[in-house]
Amino acid sequence: MLARVYKSTGSWYTVKTADGNFSVARMKGIFKIDGITSTNPVAVGDWVNLEEESGGEEGGMMITGIQDRNNYINRQSPGNKHQHHIIASNLDQSLLVATVKYPKTSQGFIDRFLVTSEAYHVPAIIVFNKTDVYKKKDLEKLQAWQQMYERVGYKIVPMSIKEGNGVEDVKQLLKNKTTLMSGHSGVGKSSFINAVFPDLVLRTQEVSDWSGKGLHTTTFAEMFDIPGGGKIIDTPGIREFGIVNIPKQELSHYFPEMLALLNECQFNNCLHINEPGCAIKQAVADGKISEDRYVSYYNIVESIEAKSY
Ligand code: GDP
Ligand code: ZN
């Protein structure tokens, strides 16, 4: 029987079978042996094979296999850089809820999110929430970011949940898709869910506190059905996707505006930092690549170098 994983605690999994019923399953021990690089062999979003546990006391369900993933998003384990944690799999897109202010989302954070999405072949959308409280300077920043990211090819939606602006646009973008939702605490993720899917929240509050406050302690990802079609994967407690498994030589592949120019660099192993004949640095100088995006690129290269010592 095929089922999809909605929640994973590391040893128990909430799965939904084709008949629409949820059940709790555990994993056959053998999977713990392979997949040494991942601390969780089964991830939210996975399609798994399910079997009735023979000889189990209550006839529990057991996961006996994992279907190949279309894609997945990965995170480095906080305590061990050699261990990875698959956050979610089989995604159609990722949604970053960001804010220019209240709280401020930094460009470095946004660009790391975008790099990770590119590296895992997940199209990314960025929503800038709370436009109702932006001052003139914040609105200018929003406009600059919107231009910068749209020029690279990303979908940007300014939004004010409070005033109802942009909310319907985002709702349409989520329809019939499996979307990984991310963003700092306080940017308005739960408010968004509340505003557009009130039924969903009623059902989910029992199992997960969308606000990320109060009694909420879990850091496990969890998937929710959107009424009318589609799924949202919430990732509480995951503030930043570490740039895992990306060699610095490859990083520019995940900046779409750089990828388009790579062939024009004089050296094919160009890091676009000090090399002569670098098409990327030339494009920055010519204003064809945003200086701010280049700074993010540079910072990520440095962080990759720092990690490899
Ligand atoms: P989460 O941590 O991302 O889930 O953020 P919440 O949904 O809990 O929102 C954090 C705070 O921001 C709450 O006090 C919300 O009422 C407020 N908030 C959310 N959206 C908006 C908005 O569009 N405008 C304003 N002014 N406040 C908002
Ligand atoms: Zn170069």
mmCIF file of C-alpha atoms and ligand atoms in Angstrom:
data_model
loop_
_atom_site.group_PDB
_atom_site.id
_atom_site.type_symbol
_atom_site.label_atom_id
_atom_site.label_comp_id
_atom_site.label_asym_id
_atom_site.label_seq_id
_atom_site.Cartn_x
_atom_site.Cartn_y
_atom_site.Cartn_z
ATOM 1 C CA MET A 1 0.000 0.000 0.000
ATOM 2 C CA LEU A 2 1.319 3.466 -0.885
ATOM 3 C CA ALA A 3 1.095 6.308 1.601
ATOM 4 C CA ARG A 4 2.480 9.819 1.962
ATOM 5 C CA VAL A 5 4.337 10.992 5.041
ATOM 6 C CA TYR A 6 2.758 14.029 6.719
ATOM 7 C CA LYS A 7 4.826 14.170 9.854
ATOM 8 C CA SER A 8 8.015 12.614 11.101
ATOM 9 C CA THR A 9 9.310 12.538 14.641
ATOM 10 C CA GLY A 10 12.308 10.381 13.863
ATOM 11 C CA SER A 11 10.791 7.136 15.044
ATOM 12 C CA TRP A 12 7.081 7.518 14.359
ATOM 13 C CA TYR A 13 5.509 8.785 11.181
ATOM 14 C CA THR A 14 2.060 10.117 10.446
ATOM 15 C CA VAL A 15 1.074 8.841 7.007
ATOM 16 C CA LYS A 16 -1.968 9.188 4.784
ATOM 17 C CA THR A 17 -3.026 6.342 2.553
ATOM 18 C CA ALA A 18 -4.758 6.598 -0.813
ATOM 19 C CA ASP A 19 -8.165 6.130 0.856
ATOM 20 C CA GLY A 20 -7.573 9.392 2.727
ATOM 21 C CA ASN A 21 -7.061 7.885 6.155
ATOM 22 C CA PHE A 22 -4.263 8.902 8.472
ATOM 23 C CA SER A 23 -2.362 6.379 10.508
ATOM 24 C CA VAL A 24 0.786 6.200 12.536
ATOM 25 C CA ALA A 25 3.568 4.000 11.243
ATOM 26 C CA ARG A 26 7.007 3.027 12.336
ATOM 27 C CA MET A 27 9.949 2.160 10.224
ATOM 28 C CA LYS A 28 11.406 -1.228 9.631
ATOM 29 C CA GLY A 29 14.751 -1.294 11.435
ATOM 30 C CA ILE A 30 16.810 -2.055 8.374
ATOM 31 C CA PHE A 31 16.439 1.456 6.940
ATOM 32 C CA LYS A 32 18.346 2.812 9.870
ATOM 33 C CA ILE A 33 21.394 1.035 8.556
ATOM 34 C CA ASP A 34 21.633 2.581 5.131
ATOM 35 C CA GLY A 35 21.413 6.274 4.404
ATOM 36 C CA ILE A 36 24.242 6.941 6.819
ATOM 37 C CA THR A 37 24.490 10.509 5.656
ATOM 38 C CA SER A 38 20.933 11.327 6.627
ATOM 39 C CA THR A 39 19.730 11.415 10.197
ATOM 40 C CA ASN A 40 16.158 10.821 9.040
ATOM 41 C CA PRO A 41 15.776 8.275 6.290
ATOM 42 C CA VAL A 42 12.075 9.033 5.889
ATOM 43 C CA ALA A 43 11.047 12.655 5.327
ATOM 44 C CA VAL A 44 7.813 14.603 5.218
ATOM 45 C CA GLY A 45 6.496 14.487 1.657
ATOM 46 C CA ASP A 46 7.913 11.024 0.981
ATOM 47 C CA TRP A 47 5.831 8.371 -0.687
ATOM 48 C CA VAL A 48 6.350 5.151 1.221
ATOM 49 C CA ASN A 49 5.254 1.528 1.104
ATOM 50 C CA LEU A 50 3.154 0.548 4.035
ATOM 51 C CA GLU A 51 2.473 -2.894 5.437
ATOM 52 C CA GLU A 52 0.508 -4.179 8.347
ATOM 53 C CA GLU A 53 2.909 -5.138 11.076
ATOM 54 C CA SER A 54 2.753 -8.877 11.599
ATOM 55 C CA GLY A 55 2.646 -9.997 15.212
ATOM 56 C CA GLY A 56 2.324 -6.430 16.412
ATOM 57 C CA GLU A 57 0.200 -5.954 19.481
ATOM 58 C CA GLU A 58 -2.238 -3.521 17.931
ATOM 59 C CA GLY A 59 -1.749 -4.331 14.302
ATOM 60 C CA GLY A 60 0.435 -1.282 13.730
ATOM 61 C CA MET A 61 1.613 -0.108 10.344
ATOM 62 C CA MET A 62 5.151 -0.395 9.138
ATOM 63 C CA ILE A 63 7.059 1.515 6.480
ATOM 64 C CA THR A 64 8.844 -1.044 4.342
ATOM 65 C CA GLY A 65 10.153 1.092 1.489
ATOM 66 C CA ILE A 66 10.626 4.626 0.203
ATOM 67 C CA GLN A 67 9.743 5.668 -3.336
ATOM 68 C CA ASP A 68 12.319 7.658 -5.260
ATOM 69 C CA ARG A 69 12.104 11.364 -4.474
ATOM 70 C CA ASN A 70 11.575 13.964 -7.183
ATOM 71 C CA ASN A 71 13.540 16.358 -5.013
ATOM 72 C CA TYR A 72 14.170 17.197 -1.390
ATOM 73 C CA ILE A 73 15.497 19.922 0.840
ATOM 74 C CA ASN A 74 18.303 19.166 3.178
ATOM 75 C CA ARG A 75 19.795 20.739 6.238
ATOM 76 C CA GLN A 76 23.026 20.179 8.039
ATOM 77 C CA SER A 77 22.572 18.774 11.520
ATOM 78 C CA PRO A 78 23.344 21.520 14.021
ATOM 79 C CA GLY A 79 25.807 19.399 15.976
ATOM 80 C CA ASN A 80 27.492 17.420 13.232
ATOM 81 C CA LYS A 81 28.484 18.854 9.871
ATOM 82 C CA HIS A 82 28.802 15.405 8.359
ATOM 83 C CA GLN A 83 25.206 14.545 9.088
ATOM 84 C CA HIS A 84 22.335 15.826 7.027
ATOM 85 C CA HIS A 85 18.717 16.072 7.819
ATOM 86 C CA ILE A 86 16.202 15.871 4.999
ATOM 87 C CA ILE A 87 13.541 18.429 5.824
ATOM 88 C CA ALA A 88 10.988 17.652 3.148
ATOM 89 C CA SER A 89 10.658 15.941 -0.206
ATOM 90 C CA ASN A 90 8.602 15.878 -3.402
ATOM 91 C CA LEU A 91 8.066 19.628 -3.461
ATOM 92 C CA ASP A 92 6.564 21.643 -6.294
ATOM 93 C CA GLN A 93 7.813 24.946 -4.931
ATOM 94 C CA SER A 94 9.077 26.808 -1.899
ATOM 95 C CA LEU A 95 7.582 29.920 -0.396
ATOM 96 C CA LEU A 96 9.631 32.319 1.678
ATOM 97 C CA VAL A 97 7.592 34.672 3.809
ATOM 98 C CA ALA A 98 9.861 37.660 4.329
ATOM 99 C CA THR A 99 9.507 41.173 5.707
ATOM 100 C CA VAL A 100 11.491 44.291 4.923
ATOM 101 C CA LYS A 101 10.894 45.346 8.548
ATOM 102 C CA TYR A 102 9.117 44.168 11.712
ATOM 103 C CA PRO A 103 11.113 41.884 11.800
ATOM 104 C CA LYS A 104 13.729 42.547 9.171
ATOM 105 C CA THR A 105 14.621 39.694 6.867
ATOM 106 C CA SER A 106 18.170 40.137 5.629
ATOM 107 C CA GLN A 107 19.126 39.787 2.007
ATOM 108 C CA GLY A 108 21.713 37.203 2.994
ATOM 109 C CA PHE A 109 18.956 35.062 4.448
ATOM 110 C CA ILE A 110 16.811 35.458 1.324
ATOM 111 C CA ASP A 111 19.663 34.604 -1.018
ATOM 112 C CA ARG A 112 20.632 31.526 0.948
ATOM 113 C CA PHE A 113 17.058 30.371 0.742
ATOM 114 C CA LEU A 114 17.099 30.938 -3.023
ATOM 115 C CA VAL A 115 20.410 29.121 -3.495
ATOM 116 C CA THR A 116 19.095 26.145 -1.573
ATOM 117 C CA SER A 117 15.908 26.115 -3.640
ATOM 118 C CA GLU A 118 17.922 26.271 -6.877
ATOM 119 C CA ALA A 119 20.295 23.552 -5.743
ATOM 120 C CA TYR A 120 17.384 21.230 -5.084
ATOM 121 C CA HIS A 121 15.474 22.239 -8.223
ATOM 122 C CA VAL A 122 12.550 23.717 -6.325
ATOM 123 C CA PRO A 123 11.082 26.921 -7.822
ATOM 124 C CA ALA A 124 10.987 29.678 -5.208
ATOM 125 C CA ILE A 125 8.459 32.402 -4.461
ATOM 126 C CA ILE A 126 9.117 35.290 -2.078
ATOM 127 C CA VAL A 127 6.299 37.088 -0.330
ATOM 128 C CA PHE A 128 7.035 40.360 1.460
ATOM 129 C CA ASN A 129 4.441 40.717 4.175
ATOM 130 C CA LYS A 130 3.360 43.634 6.380
ATOM 131 C CA THR A 131 3.540 46.295 3.642
ATOM 132 C CA ASP A 132 0.910 48.207 5.642
ATOM 133 C CA VAL A 133 3.474 49.168 8.278
ATOM 134 C CA TYR A 134 6.341 49.983 5.925
ATOM 135 C CA LYS A 135 7.597 53.543 6.026
ATOM 136 C CA LYS A 136 8.789 55.361 2.929
ATOM 137 C CA LYS A 137 12.302 53.952 3.264
ATOM 138 C CA ASP A 138 10.983 50.415 3.690
ATOM 139 C CA LEU A 139 8.761 50.741 0.628
ATOM 140 C CA GLU A 140 11.763 51.884 -1.381
ATOM 141 C CA LYS A 141 13.698 48.869 -0.187
ATOM 142 C CA LEU A 142 10.788 46.616 -1.138
ATOM 143 C CA GLN A 143 10.679 48.134 -4.601
ATOM 144 C CA ALA A 144 14.424 47.715 -5.046
ATOM 145 C CA TRP A 145 14.297 44.075 -3.919
ATOM 146 C CA GLN A 146 11.291 43.364 -6.089
ATOM 147 C CA GLN A 147 13.077 44.752 -9.157
ATOM 148 C CA MET A 148 16.290 42.949 -8.331
ATOM 149 C CA TYR A 149 14.677 39.545 -7.835
ATOM 150 C CA GLU A 150 12.192 39.811 -10.678
ATOM 151 C CA ARG A 151 15.029 40.644 -13.030
ATOM 152 C CA VAL A 152 16.655 37.352 -12.032
ATOM 153 C CA GLY A 153 13.378 35.530 -12.630
ATOM 154 C CA TYR A 154 11.858 35.065 -9.185
ATOM 155 C CA LYS A 155 8.217 35.569 -8.373
ATOM 156 C CA ILE A 156 7.753 38.336 -5.799
ATOM 157 C CA VAL A 157 4.478 39.202 -4.116
ATOM 158 C CA PRO A 158 4.123 42.201 -1.778
ATOM 159 C CA MET A 159 1.477 41.366 0.775
ATOM 160 C CA SER A 160 -0.390 42.835 3.699
ATOM 161 C CA ILE A 161 -2.467 40.289 5.523
ATOM 162 C CA LYS A 162 -3.818 43.090 7.672
ATOM 163 C CA GLU A 163 -5.174 45.003 4.695
ATOM 164 C CA GLY A 164 -5.829 41.970 2.556
ATOM 165 C CA ASN A 165 -3.437 42.956 -0.219
ATOM 166 C CA GLY A 166 -1.736 40.223 -2.193
ATOM 167 C CA VAL A 167 -3.234 37.464 -0.084
ATOM 168 C CA GLU A 168 -5.438 36.133 -2.880
ATOM 169 C CA ASP A 169 -2.468 36.106 -5.285
ATOM 170 C CA VAL A 170 -0.451 33.949 -2.925
ATOM 171 C CA LYS A 171 -3.403 31.653 -2.343
ATOM 172 C CA GLN A 172 -3.688 31.079 -6.079
ATOM 173 C CA LEU A 173 0.021 30.289 -6.308
ATOM 174 C CA LEU A 174 -0.382 27.517 -3.733
ATOM 175 C CA LYS A 175 -3.355 25.867 -5.372
ATOM 176 C CA ASN A 176 -2.817 22.165 -6.146
ATOM 177 C CA LYS A 177 0.898 22.405 -5.359
ATOM 178 C CA THR A 178 3.026 20.999 -2.571
ATOM 179 C CA THR A 179 4.698 24.075 -1.116
ATOM 180 C CA LEU A 180 7.398 24.283 1.493
ATOM 181 C CA MET A 181 6.790 27.360 3.614
ATOM 182 C CA SER A 182 9.615 29.088 5.381
ATOM 183 C CA GLY A 183 10.534 32.346 7.035
ATOM 184 C CA HIS A 184 11.637 33.880 10.288
ATOM 185 C CA SER A 185 9.385 33.732 13.284
ATOM 186 C CA GLY A 186 7.043 36.728 13.393
ATOM 187 C CA VAL A 187 6.817 37.421 9.655
ATOM 188 C CA GLY A 188 3.179 36.312 9.490
ATOM 189 C CA LYS A 189 3.151 32.663 8.416
ATOM 190 C CA SER A 190 0.397 31.630 10.810
ATOM 191 C CA SER A 191 -1.550 34.811 10.105
ATOM 192 C CA PHE A 192 -1.449 33.928 6.429
ATOM 193 C CA ILE A 193 -2.729 30.422 7.039
ATOM 194 C CA ASN A 194 -5.439 31.804 9.287
ATOM 195 C CA ALA A 195 -6.491 34.368 6.727
ATOM 196 C CA VAL A 196 -6.794 32.067 3.758
ATOM 197 C CA PHE A 197 -7.443 28.618 5.150
ATOM 198 C CA PRO A 198 -9.460 29.046 8.349
ATOM 199 C CA ASP A 199 -10.682 25.442 8.238
ATOM 200 C CA LEU A 200 -7.150 24.169 7.952
ATOM 201 C CA VAL A 201 -6.058 25.940 11.109
ATOM 202 C CA LEU A 202 -8.964 24.573 13.074
ATOM 203 C CA ARG A 203 -7.799 21.116 12.230
ATOM 204 C CA THR A 204 -4.117 21.711 12.701
ATOM 205 C CA GLN A 205 -4.003 23.585 15.961
ATOM 206 C CA GLU A 206 -4.470 20.353 17.854
ATOM 207 C CA VAL A 207 -1.276 18.903 16.465
ATOM 208 C CA SER A 208 0.852 21.928 15.768
ATOM 209 C CA ASP A 209 1.078 25.458 17.028
ATOM 210 C CA TRP A 210 1.513 27.585 13.918
ATOM 211 C CA SER A 211 2.614 30.592 15.899
ATOM 212 C CA GLY A 212 5.855 28.960 16.944
ATOM 213 C CA LYS A 213 5.282 30.322 20.427
ATOM 214 C CA GLY A 214 3.904 28.974 23.657
ATOM 215 C CA LEU A 215 4.025 25.264 24.204
ATOM 216 C CA HIS A 216 5.310 24.581 20.762
ATOM 217 C CA THR A 217 8.508 22.603 21.067
ATOM 218 C CA THR A 218 8.727 20.401 18.000
ATOM 219 C CA THR A 219 11.115 21.279 15.231
ATOM 220 C CA PHE A 220 9.832 18.603 12.905
ATOM 221 C CA ALA A 221 8.388 19.530 9.569
ATOM 222 C CA GLU A 222 4.728 18.785 9.036
ATOM 223 C CA MET A 223 2.513 18.720 5.977
ATOM 224 C CA PHE A 224 -1.082 19.972 5.844
ATOM 225 C CA ASP A 225 -3.774 19.560 3.211
ATOM 226 C CA ILE A 226 -5.108 22.817 1.799
ATOM 227 C CA PRO A 227 -8.894 22.758 1.404
ATOM 228 C CA GLY A 228 -9.614 22.679 -2.311
ATOM 229 C CA GLY A 229 -6.289 21.123 -3.264
ATOM 230 C CA GLY A 230 -2.647 21.481 -2.458
ATOM 231 C CA LYS A 231 -0.369 20.980 0.504
ATOM 232 C CA ILE A 232 1.714 23.207 2.712
ATOM 233 C CA ILE A 233 4.757 21.945 4.536
ATOM 234 C CA ASP A 234 5.531 23.950 7.632
ATOM 235 C CA THR A 235 9.048 23.872 9.018
ATOM 236 C CA PRO A 236 8.878 25.181 12.577
ATOM 237 C CA GLY A 237 12.170 25.950 14.185
ATOM 238 C CA ILE A 238 14.133 25.813 10.966
ATOM 239 C CA ARG A 239 15.296 29.349 10.534
ATOM 240 C CA GLU A 240 17.877 28.887 7.899
ATOM 241 C CA PHE A 241 18.620 26.235 5.364
ATOM 242 C CA GLY A 242 22.330 25.645 5.612
ATOM 243 C CA ILE A 243 24.081 25.559 2.288
ATOM 244 C CA VAL A 244 24.840 21.863 2.386
ATOM 245 C CA ASN A 245 26.810 19.873 -0.133
ATOM 246 C CA ILE A 246 27.501 22.800 -2.413
ATOM 247 C CA PRO A 247 31.157 23.076 -3.406
ATOM 248 C CA LYS A 248 32.184 26.708 -3.781
ATOM 249 C CA GLN A 249 33.040 26.080 -7.441
ATOM 250 C CA GLU A 250 29.406 25.227 -8.018
ATOM 251 C CA LEU A 251 27.760 28.039 -6.110
ATOM 252 C CA SER A 252 27.410 30.374 -9.097
ATOM 253 C CA HIS A 253 25.258 27.739 -10.811
ATOM 254 C CA TYR A 254 22.595 28.560 -8.256
ATOM 255 C CA PHE A 255 22.563 32.270 -9.018
ATOM 256 C CA PRO A 256 20.536 32.252 -12.263
ATOM 257 C CA GLU A 257 21.977 35.578 -13.433
ATOM 258 C CA MET A 258 25.496 34.146 -13.046
ATOM 259 C CA LEU A 259 24.723 30.774 -14.554
ATOM 260 C CA ALA A 260 23.810 32.496 -17.808
ATOM 261 C CA LEU A 261 27.310 34.028 -18.079
ATOM 262 C CA LEU A 262 29.600 31.287 -16.794
ATOM 263 C CA ASN A 263 30.804 30.244 -20.232
ATOM 264 C CA GLU A 264 32.202 33.693 -20.800
ATOM 265 C CA CYS A 265 34.707 33.617 -17.939
ATOM 266 C CA GLN A 266 38.290 33.135 -19.113
ATOM 267 C CA PHE A 267 38.872 30.211 -16.737
ATOM 268 C CA ASN A 268 36.354 27.439 -16.501
ATOM 269 C CA ASN A 269 37.046 26.995 -12.790
ATOM 270 C CA CYS A 270 36.595 30.719 -12.166
ATOM 271 C CA LEU A 271 35.344 31.531 -8.653
ATOM 272 C CA HIS A 272 34.488 35.075 -9.834
ATOM 273 C CA ILE A 273 36.493 36.689 -7.069
ATOM 274 C CA ASN A 274 40.084 37.447 -8.111
ATOM 275 C CA GLU A 275 40.456 35.828 -11.518
ATOM 276 C CA PRO A 276 41.254 37.847 -14.628
ATOM 277 C CA GLY A 277 38.807 37.797 -17.511
ATOM 278 C CA CYS A 278 35.847 37.163 -15.238
ATOM 279 C CA ALA A 279 32.515 37.769 -16.988
ATOM 280 C CA ILE A 280 30.634 37.857 -13.696
ATOM 281 C CA LYS A 281 32.713 40.658 -12.204
ATOM 282 C CA GLN A 282 32.423 42.507 -15.493
ATOM 283 C CA ALA A 283 28.645 42.111 -15.409
ATOM 284 C CA VAL A 284 28.589 43.510 -11.869
ATOM 285 C CA ALA A 285 30.691 46.468 -12.986
ATOM 286 C CA ASP A 286 28.327 47.028 -15.935
ATOM 287 C CA GLY A 287 25.274 46.923 -13.674
ATOM 288 C CA LYS A 288 23.950 43.778 -15.348
ATOM 289 C CA ILE A 289 24.291 41.795 -12.147
ATOM 290 C CA SER A 290 23.192 43.417 -8.910
ATOM 291 C CA GLU A 291 26.056 44.314 -6.628
ATOM 292 C CA ASP A 292 24.022 43.206 -3.630
ATOM 293 C CA ARG A 293 23.490 39.773 -5.124
ATOM 294 C CA TYR A 294 27.204 39.540 -5.813
ATOM 295 C CA VAL A 295 27.929 40.422 -2.178
ATOM 296 C CA SER A 296 25.672 37.559 -1.100
ATOM 297 C CA TYR A 297 27.509 35.258 -3.461
ATOM 298 C CA TYR A 298 30.845 36.357 -2.013
ATOM 299 C CA ASN A 299 29.659 35.876 1.572
ATOM 300 C CA ILE A 300 28.405 32.378 0.853
ATOM 301 C CA VAL A 301 31.706 31.414 -0.799
ATOM 302 C CA GLU A 302 33.471 32.615 2.339
ATOM 303 C CA SER A 303 31.163 30.617 4.590
ATOM 304 C CA ILE A 304 31.732 27.489 2.506
ATOM 305 C CA GLU A 305 35.496 28.033 2.789
ATOM 306 C CA ALA A 306 35.218 28.525 6.540
ATOM 307 C CA LYS A 307 33.289 25.279 6.900
ATOM 308 C CA SER A 308 35.828 23.205 5.045
ATOM 309 C CA TYR A 309 38.532 23.753 7.666
HETATM 310 P P1 GDP B 1 4.779 33.658 12.258
HETATM 311 O O1 GDP B 1 5.710 33.529 13.402
HETATM 312 O O2 GDP B 1 5.510 33.777 10.970
HETATM 313 O O3 GDP B 1 3.743 32.597 12.200
HETATM 314 O O4 GDP B 1 4.036 35.085 12.437
HETATM 315 P P2 GDP B 1 2.558 35.409 12.999
HETATM 316 O O5 GDP B 1 1.523 35.027 12.001
HETATM 317 O O6 GDP B 1 2.431 34.841 14.377
HETATM 318 O O7 GDP B 1 2.589 36.992 13.044
HETATM 319 C C1 GDP B 1 3.435 37.735 13.911
HETATM 320 C C2 GDP B 1 2.793 39.077 14.209
HETATM 321 O O8 GDP B 1 2.703 39.849 13.018
HETATM 322 C C3 GDP B 1 1.369 38.945 14.742
HETATM 323 O O9 GDP B 1 1.217 39.878 15.779
HETATM 324 C C4 GDP B 1 0.510 39.304 13.557
HETATM 325 O O10 GDP B 1 -0.713 39.868 13.933
HETATM 326 C C5 GDP B 1 1.373 40.319 12.841
HETATM 327 N N1 GDP B 1 1.087 40.402 11.391
HETATM 328 C C6 GDP B 1 0.954 39.382 10.518
HETATM 329 N N2 GDP B 1 0.684 39.853 9.283
HETATM 330 C C7 GDP B 1 0.656 41.195 9.359
HETATM 331 C C8 GDP B 1 0.441 42.260 8.395
HETATM 332 O O11 GDP B 1 0.211 42.054 7.192
HETATM 333 N N3 GDP B 1 0.530 43.536 8.875
HETATM 334 C C9 GDP B 1 0.784 43.813 10.187
HETATM 335 N N4 GDP B 1 0.844 45.078 10.551
HETATM 336 N N5 GDP B 1 0.979 42.841 11.110
HETATM 337 C C10 GDP B 1 0.927 41.552 10.715
HETATM 338 ZN ZN ZN B 2 34.268 34.448 -13.346
#
